[in-house]
Amino acid sequence: MSERPTVVVSFAQSLDGRIATVSGDSRWISGSETLTLAHELRRDNDAILVGIGTVTRDDPELTCRLPGKRHRSPVRVVLDSRLRLPCQSRILRNAARHRTIVACLKGNTAEQRRRLEDRGATVLECRRDAHTGGVDLNDLLHRLYSLGIGSLFVEGGGRVITSFVRQRLLDRLVVVIAPLLIGTGTSAVGDIGTETLEQAIRLNPAAVRQLGRDLVWEMEFSPQS
Ligand SMILES: NC(=O)c1ccc[n+]([C@@H]2O[C@H](COP(=O)([O-])OP(=O)(O)OC[C@H]3O[C@@H](n4cnc5c(N)ncnc54)[C@H](OP(=O)(O)O)[C@@H]3O)[C@@H](O)[C@H]2O)c1
């Protein structure tokens, strides 16, 4: 495979494996101690990536906001095939101050591109992924790497995490497990083509620790299968 950034995927889930409720509510599944962990991952990586589903639901700013000294924020990357990113979203409102890349597919109009570019975002047209119909992640990662992005933090949501896991395009997984049950909702990881337990991805935890009431599992992603 072509050169790509190192990729860390992290999410906060309930005991029953949900990252959001059926209405999309995910703030906040984990406690304040683990929210700090998410900001540390933003500080420690060159870029942060989310899907347009997370932007439309949560309107995140995706900057690094840790107390004390001012930290550099990562480049923000949004997977958004059809350039739906709203003008009033926090990401677009401060795109002139924080570098922002919107990864889309071919077929959007020049006007759609200009709407985002005029606000300071960079639009990257990528190949289409045959499986999801969305942005081809290999193509995107290669392009990000050639733009100088050596490390990427993938923060969600479910569809995006699923795509990275399904294609084994990650090097590290950091999962926060909070002691609550959500029931029906958004799964942290959806269909990754696993039908038997033999095909399941088994990982070796590098560290497990408790932060407040939550457990944090850190794993190198070097699956046996
Ligand atoms: N607990 C947590 O840690 C956490 C973290 C983040 C988000 N969340 C929650 O997750 C939920 C959103 O998750 P979601 O699954 O609905 O949306 P998502 O994963 O944020 O975004 C999915 C969208 O991204 C676009 N996309 C483009 N290329 C893609 C590709 N290769 N693979 C996957 N997606 C691609 C697609 O839309 P287009 O076809 O239009 O491009 C797709 O529908 C929200 O409720 C949010 O609160 C939870």
PDB file of C-alpha atoms and ligand atoms in Angstrom:
ATOM      1  CA  MET A   1       0.000   0.000   0.000  1.00  0.00           C
ATOM      2  CA  SER A   2       1.087   3.580  -0.582  1.00  0.00           C
ATOM      3  CA  GLU A   3       2.473   5.620   2.274  1.00  0.00           C
ATOM      4  CA  ARG A   4      -0.133   6.959   4.672  1.00  0.00           C
ATOM      5  CA  PRO A   5      -0.326   8.702   8.054  1.00  0.00           C
ATOM      6  CA  THR A   6      -0.360   6.575  11.188  1.00  0.00           C
ATOM      7  CA  VAL A   7      -3.997   6.302  12.253  1.00  0.00           C
ATOM      8  CA  VAL A   8      -5.455   6.168  15.743  1.00  0.00           C
ATOM      9  CA  VAL A   9      -9.177   5.519  16.108  1.00  0.00           C
ATOM     10  CA  SER A  10     -10.813   6.436  19.403  1.00  0.00           C
ATOM     11  CA  PHE A  11     -14.377   6.507  20.684  1.00  0.00           C
ATOM     12  CA  ALA A  12     -16.363   6.408  23.902  1.00  0.00           C
ATOM     13  CA  GLN A  13     -18.919   3.634  24.141  1.00  0.00           C
ATOM     14  CA  SER A  14     -21.454   2.272  26.591  1.00  0.00           C
ATOM     15  CA  LEU A  15     -21.054  -1.182  28.133  1.00  0.00           C
ATOM     16  CA  ASP A  16     -23.305  -2.489  25.363  1.00  0.00           C
ATOM     17  CA  GLY A  17     -21.165  -1.062  22.570  1.00  0.00           C
ATOM     18  CA  ARG A  18     -23.095   2.083  21.595  1.00  0.00           C
ATOM     19  CA  ILE A  19     -21.511   5.428  20.772  1.00  0.00           C
ATOM     20  CA  ALA A  20     -24.863   7.232  20.635  1.00  0.00           C
ATOM     21  CA  THR A  21     -28.528   6.694  21.481  1.00  0.00           C
ATOM     22  CA  VAL A  22     -31.211   6.032  18.885  1.00  0.00           C
ATOM     23  CA  SER A  23     -31.757   9.811  18.575  1.00  0.00           C
ATOM     24  CA  GLY A  24     -28.016  10.360  18.006  1.00  0.00           C
ATOM     25  CA  ASP A  25     -27.332  11.745  21.475  1.00  0.00           C
ATOM     26  CA  SER A  26     -23.735  11.043  22.542  1.00  0.00           C
ATOM     27  CA  ARG A  27     -22.853  13.944  24.820  1.00  0.00           C
ATOM     28  CA  TRP A  28     -21.539  12.758  27.076  1.00  0.00           C
ATOM     29  CA  ILE A  29     -21.208   9.000  27.314  1.00  0.00           C
ATOM     30  CA  SER A  30     -17.950   9.148  29.240  1.00  0.00           C
ATOM     31  CA  GLY A  31     -16.821  11.286  32.191  1.00  0.00           C
ATOM     32  CA  SER A  32     -14.796  14.506  32.174  1.00  0.00           C
ATOM     33  CA  GLU A  33     -11.464  12.703  32.729  1.00  0.00           C
ATOM     34  CA  THR A  34     -11.813  10.862  29.436  1.00  0.00           C
ATOM     35  CA  LEU A  35     -12.890  13.997  27.577  1.00  0.00           C
ATOM     36  CA  THR A  36      -9.423  15.300  28.423  1.00  0.00           C
ATOM     37  CA  LEU A  37      -7.996  12.194  26.796  1.00  0.00           C
ATOM     38  CA  ALA A  38      -9.796  13.093  23.537  1.00  0.00           C
ATOM     39  CA  HIS A  39      -8.233  16.570  23.607  1.00  0.00           C
ATOM     40  CA  GLU A  40      -4.801  15.037  24.224  1.00  0.00           C
ATOM     41  CA  LEU A  41      -5.277  12.904  21.113  1.00  0.00           C
ATOM     42  CA  ARG A  42      -6.150  16.071  19.187  1.00  0.00           C
ATOM     43  CA  ARG A  43      -2.978  17.716  20.514  1.00  0.00           C
ATOM     44  CA  ASP A  44      -0.787  14.724  19.676  1.00  0.00           C
ATOM     45  CA  ASN A  45      -1.896  14.154  16.067  1.00  0.00           C
ATOM     46  CA  ASP A  46      -1.418  16.270  12.954  1.00  0.00           C
ATOM     47  CA  ALA A  47      -5.061  15.923  11.904  1.00  0.00           C
ATOM     48  CA  ILE A  48      -8.462  14.871  13.216  1.00  0.00           C
ATOM     49  CA  LEU A  49     -11.146  13.267  11.031  1.00  0.00           C
ATOM     50  CA  VAL A  50     -14.918  12.860  11.443  1.00  0.00           C
ATOM     51  CA  GLY A  51     -17.812  12.004   9.125  1.00  0.00           C
ATOM     52  CA  ILE A  52     -20.472  14.471   8.015  1.00  0.00           C
ATOM     53  CA  GLY A  53     -22.966  12.514  10.165  1.00  0.00           C
ATOM     54  CA  THR A  54     -21.118  13.621  13.293  1.00  0.00           C
ATOM     55  CA  VAL A  55     -20.872  17.210  12.083  1.00  0.00           C
ATOM     56  CA  THR A  56     -24.595  17.502  11.369  1.00  0.00           C
ATOM     57  CA  ARG A  57     -25.530  15.832  14.674  1.00  0.00           C
ATOM     58  CA  ASP A  58     -23.002  17.346  17.096  1.00  0.00           C
ATOM     59  CA  ASP A  59     -21.576  20.426  15.355  1.00  0.00           C
ATOM     60  CA  PRO A  60     -18.120  19.861  16.902  1.00  0.00           C
ATOM     61  CA  GLU A  61     -15.324  22.436  16.693  1.00  0.00           C
ATOM     62  CA  LEU A  62     -12.575  19.777  16.595  1.00  0.00           C
ATOM     63  CA  THR A  63      -9.953  22.061  18.113  1.00  0.00           C
ATOM     64  CA  CYS A  64      -7.616  21.190  20.973  1.00  0.00           C
ATOM     65  CA  ARG A  65      -8.880  22.846  24.137  1.00  0.00           C
ATOM     66  CA  LEU A  66      -6.703  21.785  27.047  1.00  0.00           C
ATOM     67  CA  PRO A  67      -6.209  24.021  30.075  1.00  0.00           C
ATOM     68  CA  GLY A  68      -2.935  25.867  30.567  1.00  0.00           C
ATOM     69  CA  LYS A  69      -0.588  26.579  27.724  1.00  0.00           C
ATOM     70  CA  ARG A  70      -2.057  27.155  24.281  1.00  0.00           C
ATOM     71  CA  HIS A  71      -1.884  24.039  22.142  1.00  0.00           C
ATOM     72  CA  ARG A  72      -1.775  23.759  18.390  1.00  0.00           C
ATOM     73  CA  SER A  73      -5.046  22.387  17.005  1.00  0.00           C
ATOM     74  CA  PRO A  74      -4.949  19.605  14.418  1.00  0.00           C
ATOM     75  CA  VAL A  75      -5.971  20.037  10.798  1.00  0.00           C
ATOM     76  CA  ARG A  76      -9.685  19.163  10.649  1.00  0.00           C
ATOM     77  CA  VAL A  77     -10.799  16.670   7.999  1.00  0.00           C
ATOM     78  CA  VAL A  78     -14.474  15.974   7.236  1.00  0.00           C
ATOM     79  CA  LEU A  79     -15.645  13.046   5.085  1.00  0.00           C
ATOM     80  CA  ASP A  80     -18.435  14.674   3.110  1.00  0.00           C
ATOM     81  CA  SER A  81     -19.023  13.117  -0.354  1.00  0.00           C
ATOM     82  CA  ARG A  82     -21.649  15.626  -1.451  1.00  0.00           C
ATOM     83  CA  LEU A  83     -20.326  18.793   0.230  1.00  0.00           C
ATOM     84  CA  ARG A  84     -23.203  19.116   2.664  1.00  0.00           C
ATOM     85  CA  LEU A  85     -21.135  20.810   5.390  1.00  0.00           C
ATOM     86  CA  PRO A  86     -23.419  23.594   6.655  1.00  0.00           C
ATOM     87  CA  CYS A  87     -22.204  27.211   6.430  1.00  0.00           C
ATOM     88  CA  GLN A  88     -23.267  27.796  10.013  1.00  0.00           C
ATOM     89  CA  SER A  89     -21.323  24.790  11.354  1.00  0.00           C
ATOM     90  CA  ARG A  90     -18.601  25.597  13.899  1.00  0.00           C
ATOM     91  CA  ILE A  91     -16.033  23.941  11.651  1.00  0.00           C
ATOM     92  CA  LEU A  92     -16.790  26.162   8.687  1.00  0.00           C
ATOM     93  CA  ARG A  93     -17.243  29.290  10.764  1.00  0.00           C
ATOM     94  CA  ASN A  94     -13.646  29.120  11.948  1.00  0.00           C
ATOM     95  CA  ALA A  95     -12.104  27.484   8.869  1.00  0.00           C
ATOM     96  CA  ALA A  96     -10.119  30.649   8.147  1.00  0.00           C
ATOM     97  CA  ARG A  97      -8.304  30.207  11.493  1.00  0.00           C
ATOM     98  CA  HIS A  98      -7.974  26.402  11.634  1.00  0.00           C
ATOM     99  CA  ARG A  99      -6.952  24.479   8.548  1.00  0.00           C
ATOM    100  CA  THR A 100      -9.921  22.472   7.300  1.00  0.00           C
ATOM    101  CA  ILE A 101     -10.073  19.831   4.592  1.00  0.00           C
ATOM    102  CA  VAL A 102     -13.360  18.556   3.202  1.00  0.00           C
ATOM    103  CA  ALA A 103     -12.941  15.203   1.434  1.00  0.00           C
ATOM    104  CA  CYS A 104     -15.624  14.658  -1.201  1.00  0.00           C
ATOM    105  CA  LEU A 105     -16.333  12.744  -4.402  1.00  0.00           C
ATOM    106  CA  LYS A 106     -16.219  14.017  -7.960  1.00  0.00           C
ATOM    107  CA  GLY A 107     -19.518  15.349  -9.320  1.00  0.00           C
ATOM    108  CA  ASN A 108     -20.072  18.335  -7.040  1.00  0.00           C
ATOM    109  CA  THR A 109     -20.508  21.667  -8.807  1.00  0.00           C
ATOM    110  CA  ALA A 110     -17.948  24.478  -8.837  1.00  0.00           C
ATOM    111  CA  GLU A 111     -20.471  26.534  -6.884  1.00  0.00           C
ATOM    112  CA  GLN A 112     -20.706  23.883  -4.147  1.00  0.00           C
ATOM    113  CA  ARG A 113     -16.908  23.865  -3.872  1.00  0.00           C
ATOM    114  CA  ARG A 114     -16.702  27.639  -3.832  1.00  0.00           C
ATOM    115  CA  ARG A 115     -19.164  27.862  -0.938  1.00  0.00           C
ATOM    116  CA  LEU A 116     -16.650  26.005   1.235  1.00  0.00           C
ATOM    117  CA  GLU A 117     -13.461  27.431  -0.264  1.00  0.00           C
ATOM    118  CA  ASP A 118     -14.695  31.012   0.218  1.00  0.00           C
ATOM    119  CA  ARG A 119     -14.904  30.260   3.924  1.00  0.00           C
ATOM    120  CA  GLY A 120     -11.320  28.989   4.054  1.00  0.00           C
ATOM    121  CA  ALA A 121     -11.753  25.219   3.630  1.00  0.00           C
ATOM    122  CA  THR A 122      -9.772  23.098   1.184  1.00  0.00           C
ATOM    123  CA  VAL A 123     -11.857  20.717  -0.913  1.00  0.00           C
ATOM    124  CA  LEU A 124     -10.183  17.410  -1.839  1.00  0.00           C
ATOM    125  CA  GLU A 125     -11.865  15.334  -4.528  1.00  0.00           C
ATOM    126  CA  CYS A 126     -11.202  11.656  -3.869  1.00  0.00           C
ATOM    127  CA  ARG A 127     -11.944   8.367  -5.565  1.00  0.00           C
ATOM    128  CA  ARG A 128     -15.188   6.570  -4.700  1.00  0.00           C
ATOM    129  CA  ASP A 129     -15.052   3.578  -2.395  1.00  0.00           C
ATOM    130  CA  ALA A 130     -16.821   0.677  -4.095  1.00  0.00           C
ATOM    131  CA  HIS A 131     -18.052  -0.818  -0.796  1.00  0.00           C
ATOM    132  CA  THR A 132     -19.506   2.232   0.990  1.00  0.00           C
ATOM    133  CA  GLY A 133     -20.044   4.480  -2.025  1.00  0.00           C
ATOM    134  CA  GLY A 134     -18.279   7.158   0.049  1.00  0.00           C
ATOM    135  CA  VAL A 135     -14.753   8.521  -0.057  1.00  0.00           C
ATOM    136  CA  ASP A 136     -12.023   5.956  -0.776  1.00  0.00           C
ATOM    137  CA  LEU A 137      -9.977   6.009   2.420  1.00  0.00           C
ATOM    138  CA  ASN A 138      -6.763   4.689   0.847  1.00  0.00           C
ATOM    139  CA  ASP A 139      -6.858   7.513  -1.662  1.00  0.00           C
ATOM    140  CA  LEU A 140      -7.634  10.103   1.015  1.00  0.00           C
ATOM    141  CA  LEU A 141      -4.909   8.882   3.390  1.00  0.00           C
ATOM    142  CA  HIS A 142      -2.356   8.966   0.615  1.00  0.00           C
ATOM    143  CA  ARG A 143      -3.319  12.548  -0.254  1.00  0.00           C
ATOM    144  CA  LEU A 144      -3.219  13.659   3.381  1.00  0.00           C
ATOM    145  CA  TYR A 145       0.233  12.136   3.701  1.00  0.00           C
ATOM    146  CA  SER A 146       1.461  14.044   0.667  1.00  0.00           C
ATOM    147  CA  LEU A 147       0.109  17.231   2.294  1.00  0.00           C
ATOM    148  CA  GLY A 148       2.463  16.620   5.231  1.00  0.00           C
ATOM    149  CA  ILE A 149      -0.001  14.945   7.589  1.00  0.00           C
ATOM    150  CA  GLY A 150       1.931  12.177   9.308  1.00  0.00           C
ATOM    151  CA  SER A 151      -0.606  11.208  11.975  1.00  0.00           C
ATOM    152  CA  LEU A 152      -4.398  11.151  12.008  1.00  0.00           C
ATOM    153  CA  PHE A 153      -6.905  10.824  14.841  1.00  0.00           C
ATOM    154  CA  VAL A 154     -10.261   9.367  13.712  1.00  0.00           C
ATOM    155  CA  GLU A 155     -12.952  10.482  16.179  1.00  0.00           C
ATOM    156  CA  GLY A 156     -16.102   9.035  14.616  1.00  0.00           C
ATOM    157  CA  GLY A 157     -18.870   8.454  14.101  1.00  0.00           C
ATOM    158  CA  GLY A 158     -20.010   4.874  13.655  1.00  0.00           C
ATOM    159  CA  ARG A 159     -19.962   4.630   9.865  1.00  0.00           C
ATOM    160  CA  VAL A 160     -16.541   6.177   9.620  1.00  0.00           C
ATOM    161  CA  ILE A 161     -15.060   3.993  12.363  1.00  0.00           C
ATOM    162  CA  THR A 162     -16.559   0.951  10.647  1.00  0.00           C
ATOM    163  CA  SER A 163     -14.907   1.874   7.337  1.00  0.00           C
ATOM    164  CA  PHE A 164     -11.476   2.263   8.919  1.00  0.00           C
ATOM    165  CA  VAL A 165     -11.786  -1.013  10.839  1.00  0.00           C
ATOM    166  CA  ARG A 166     -13.233  -2.947   7.912  1.00  0.00           C
ATOM    167  CA  GLN A 167     -10.274  -1.925   5.756  1.00  0.00           C
ATOM    168  CA  ARG A 168      -7.752  -2.394   8.601  1.00  0.00           C
ATOM    169  CA  LEU A 169      -6.595   1.182   8.059  1.00  0.00           C
ATOM    170  CA  LEU A 170      -5.545   1.888  11.640  1.00  0.00           C
ATOM    171  CA  ASP A 171      -2.541   1.384  13.823  1.00  0.00           C
ATOM    172  CA  ARG A 172      -3.954   2.072  17.272  1.00  0.00           C
ATOM    173  CA  LEU A 173      -7.344   1.805  18.891  1.00  0.00           C
ATOM    174  CA  VAL A 174      -8.285   3.664  22.084  1.00  0.00           C
ATOM    175  CA  VAL A 175     -11.694   2.665  23.421  1.00  0.00           C
ATOM    176  CA  VAL A 176     -13.305   4.291  26.430  1.00  0.00           C
ATOM    177  CA  ILE A 177     -15.947   2.095  28.060  1.00  0.00           C
ATOM    178  CA  ALA A 178     -18.402   3.884  30.304  1.00  0.00           C
ATOM    179  CA  PRO A 179     -20.610   2.075  32.818  1.00  0.00           C
ATOM    180  CA  LEU A 180     -23.979   2.674  31.201  1.00  0.00           C
ATOM    181  CA  LEU A 181     -26.391   0.710  29.020  1.00  0.00           C
ATOM    182  CA  ILE A 182     -27.969   2.464  26.038  1.00  0.00           C
ATOM    183  CA  GLY A 183     -29.796  -0.316  24.218  1.00  0.00           C
ATOM    184  CA  THR A 184     -30.770   0.451  20.624  1.00  0.00           C
ATOM    185  CA  GLY A 185     -28.501   3.126  19.203  1.00  0.00           C
ATOM    186  CA  THR A 186     -25.453   3.720  17.005  1.00  0.00           C
ATOM    187  CA  SER A 187     -22.980   0.839  17.157  1.00  0.00           C
ATOM    188  CA  ALA A 188     -19.343   1.733  17.634  1.00  0.00           C
ATOM    189  CA  VAL A 189     -18.404  -0.741  14.900  1.00  0.00           C
ATOM    190  CA  GLY A 190     -20.935  -2.012  12.352  1.00  0.00           C
ATOM    191  CA  ASP A 191     -20.549  -4.560   9.566  1.00  0.00           C
ATOM    192  CA  ILE A 192     -16.894  -5.460   9.117  1.00  0.00           C
ATOM    193  CA  GLY A 193     -17.611  -8.656   7.215  1.00  0.00           C
ATOM    194  CA  THR A 194     -17.369 -10.946  10.217  1.00  0.00           C
ATOM    195  CA  GLU A 195     -19.604 -14.017  10.172  1.00  0.00           C
ATOM    196  CA  THR A 196     -17.793 -16.407  12.476  1.00  0.00           C
ATOM    197  CA  LEU A 197     -15.811 -15.826  15.644  1.00  0.00           C
ATOM    198  CA  GLU A 198     -12.800 -17.125  13.811  1.00  0.00           C
ATOM    199  CA  GLN A 199     -13.077 -14.094  11.517  1.00  0.00           C
ATOM    200  CA  ALA A 200     -13.414 -11.659  14.436  1.00  0.00           C
ATOM    201  CA  ILE A 201     -10.546  -9.248  14.939  1.00  0.00           C
ATOM    202  CA  ARG A 202      -8.708 -10.205  18.119  1.00  0.00           C
ATOM    203  CA  LEU A 203      -6.375  -7.583  19.543  1.00  0.00           C
ATOM    204  CA  ASN A 204      -3.727  -7.534  22.225  1.00  0.00           C
ATOM    205  CA  PRO A 205      -4.401  -4.743  24.739  1.00  0.00           C
ATOM    206  CA  ALA A 206      -1.256  -2.663  25.318  1.00  0.00           C
ATOM    207  CA  ALA A 207      -2.793  -1.048  28.420  1.00  0.00           C
ATOM    208  CA  VAL A 208      -6.018  -0.946  30.372  1.00  0.00           C
ATOM    209  CA  ARG A 209      -6.616   1.742  32.968  1.00  0.00           C
ATOM    210  CA  GLN A 210      -9.425   3.319  34.910  1.00  0.00           C
ATOM    211  CA  LEU A 211     -10.115   7.033  34.477  1.00  0.00           C
ATOM    212  CA  GLY A 212     -12.836   8.202  36.848  1.00  0.00           C
ATOM    213  CA  ARG A 213     -15.679   5.714  36.362  1.00  0.00           C
ATOM    214  CA  ASP A 214     -14.562   4.727  32.836  1.00  0.00           C
ATOM    215  CA  LEU A 215     -12.153   2.082  31.561  1.00  0.00           C
ATOM    216  CA  VAL A 216      -9.692   2.973  28.799  1.00  0.00           C
ATOM    217  CA  TRP A 217      -8.436   0.175  26.576  1.00  0.00           C
ATOM    218  CA  GLU A 218      -5.425   1.012  24.428  1.00  0.00           C
ATOM    219  CA  MET A 219      -4.499  -1.442  21.700  1.00  0.00           C
ATOM    220  CA  GLU A 220      -2.011  -1.653  18.900  1.00  0.00           C
ATOM    221  CA  PHE A 221      -4.027  -2.667  15.858  1.00  0.00           C
ATOM    222  CA  SER A 222      -2.148  -5.710  14.644  1.00  0.00           C
ATOM    223  CA  PRO A 223      -4.953  -8.229  14.267  1.00  0.00           C
ATOM    224  CA  GLN A 224      -4.309 -11.935  13.951  1.00  0.00           C
ATOM    225  CA  SER A 225      -7.049 -12.304  11.326  1.00  0.00           C
TER     226      SER A 225
HETATM  227  N1  LIG B   1     -19.219   8.349  21.427  1.00  0.00           N
HETATM  228  C1  LIG B   1     -18.311   8.789  20.588  1.00  0.00           C
HETATM  229  O1  LIG B   1     -17.094   8.642  20.837  1.00  0.00           O
HETATM  230  C2  LIG B   1     -18.732   9.465  19.319  1.00  0.00           C
HETATM  231  C3  LIG B   1     -17.780  10.134  18.539  1.00  0.00           C
HETATM  232  C4  LIG B   1     -18.193  10.736  17.334  1.00  0.00           C
HETATM  233  C5  LIG B   1     -19.535  10.660  16.946  1.00  0.00           C
HETATM  234  N2  LIG B   1     -20.428  10.014  17.741  1.00  0.00           N
HETATM  235  C6  LIG B   1     -21.837   9.901  17.324  1.00  0.00           C
HETATM  236  O2  LIG B   1     -21.901   9.173  16.113  1.00  0.00           O
HETATM  237  C7  LIG B   1     -23.099   9.553  15.423  1.00  0.00           C
HETATM  238  C8  LIG B   1     -22.753   9.828  13.972  1.00  0.00           C
HETATM  239  O3  LIG B   1     -22.307   8.613  13.369  1.00  0.00           O
HETATM  240  P1  LIG B   1     -22.813   8.224  11.915  1.00  0.00           P
HETATM  241  O4  LIG B   1     -22.412   6.815  11.658  1.00  0.00           O
HETATM  242  O5  LIG B   1     -24.249   8.583  11.797  1.00  0.00           O
HETATM  243  O6  LIG B   1     -22.044   9.265  10.967  1.00  0.00           O
HETATM  244  P2  LIG B   1     -20.474   9.488  10.681  1.00  0.00           P
HETATM  245  O7  LIG B   1     -19.741   8.201  10.762  1.00  0.00           O
HETATM  246  O8  LIG B   1     -19.997  10.642  11.489  1.00  0.00           O
HETATM  247  O9  LIG B   1     -20.525  10.010   9.162  1.00  0.00           O
HETATM  248  C9  LIG B   1     -20.921   9.089   8.165  1.00  0.00           C
HETATM  249  C10 LIG B   1     -20.995   9.783   6.824  1.00  0.00           C
HETATM  250  O10 LIG B   1     -19.684  10.125   6.347  1.00  0.00           O
HETATM  251  C11 LIG B   1     -19.705  10.113   4.943  1.00  0.00           C
HETATM  252  N3  LIG B   1     -18.633   9.271   4.409  1.00  0.00           N
HETATM  253  C12 LIG B   1     -17.909   9.577   3.296  1.00  0.00           C
HETATM  254  N4  LIG B   1     -17.040   8.628   3.022  1.00  0.00           N
HETATM  255  C13 LIG B   1     -17.194   7.659   3.969  1.00  0.00           C
HETATM  256  C14 LIG B   1     -16.565   6.405   4.180  1.00  0.00           C
HETATM  257  N5  LIG B   1     -15.572   5.948   3.399  1.00  0.00           N
HETATM  258  N6  LIG B   1     -16.975   5.645   5.227  1.00  0.00           N
HETATM  259  C15 LIG B   1     -17.944   6.086   6.045  1.00  0.00           C
HETATM  260  N7  LIG B   1     -18.576   7.265   5.898  1.00  0.00           N
HETATM  261  C16 LIG B   1     -18.212   8.057   4.847  1.00  0.00           C
HETATM  262  C17 LIG B   1     -21.053   9.530   4.496  1.00  0.00           C
HETATM  263  O11 LIG B   1     -21.924  10.597   4.157  1.00  0.00           O
HETATM  264  P3  LIG B   1     -21.878  11.156   2.635  1.00  0.00           P
HETATM  265  O12 LIG B   1     -22.171   9.986   1.752  1.00  0.00           O
HETATM  266  O13 LIG B   1     -22.893  12.226   2.584  1.00  0.00           O
HETATM  267  O14 LIG B   1     -20.477  11.653   2.447  1.00  0.00           O
HETATM  268  C18 LIG B   1     -21.564   8.869   5.764  1.00  0.00           C
HETATM  269  O15 LIG B   1     -22.962   8.805   5.849  1.00  0.00           O
HETATM  270  C19 LIG B   1     -23.636  10.803  16.111  1.00  0.00           C
HETATM  271  O16 LIG B   1     -24.759  10.433  16.875  1.00  0.00           O
HETATM  272  C20 LIG B   1     -22.488  11.226  17.004  1.00  0.00           C
HETATM  273  O17 LIG B   1     -22.949  11.861  18.179  1.00  0.00           O
HETATM  274  C21 LIG B   1     -20.063   9.418  18.910  1.00  0.00           C
END
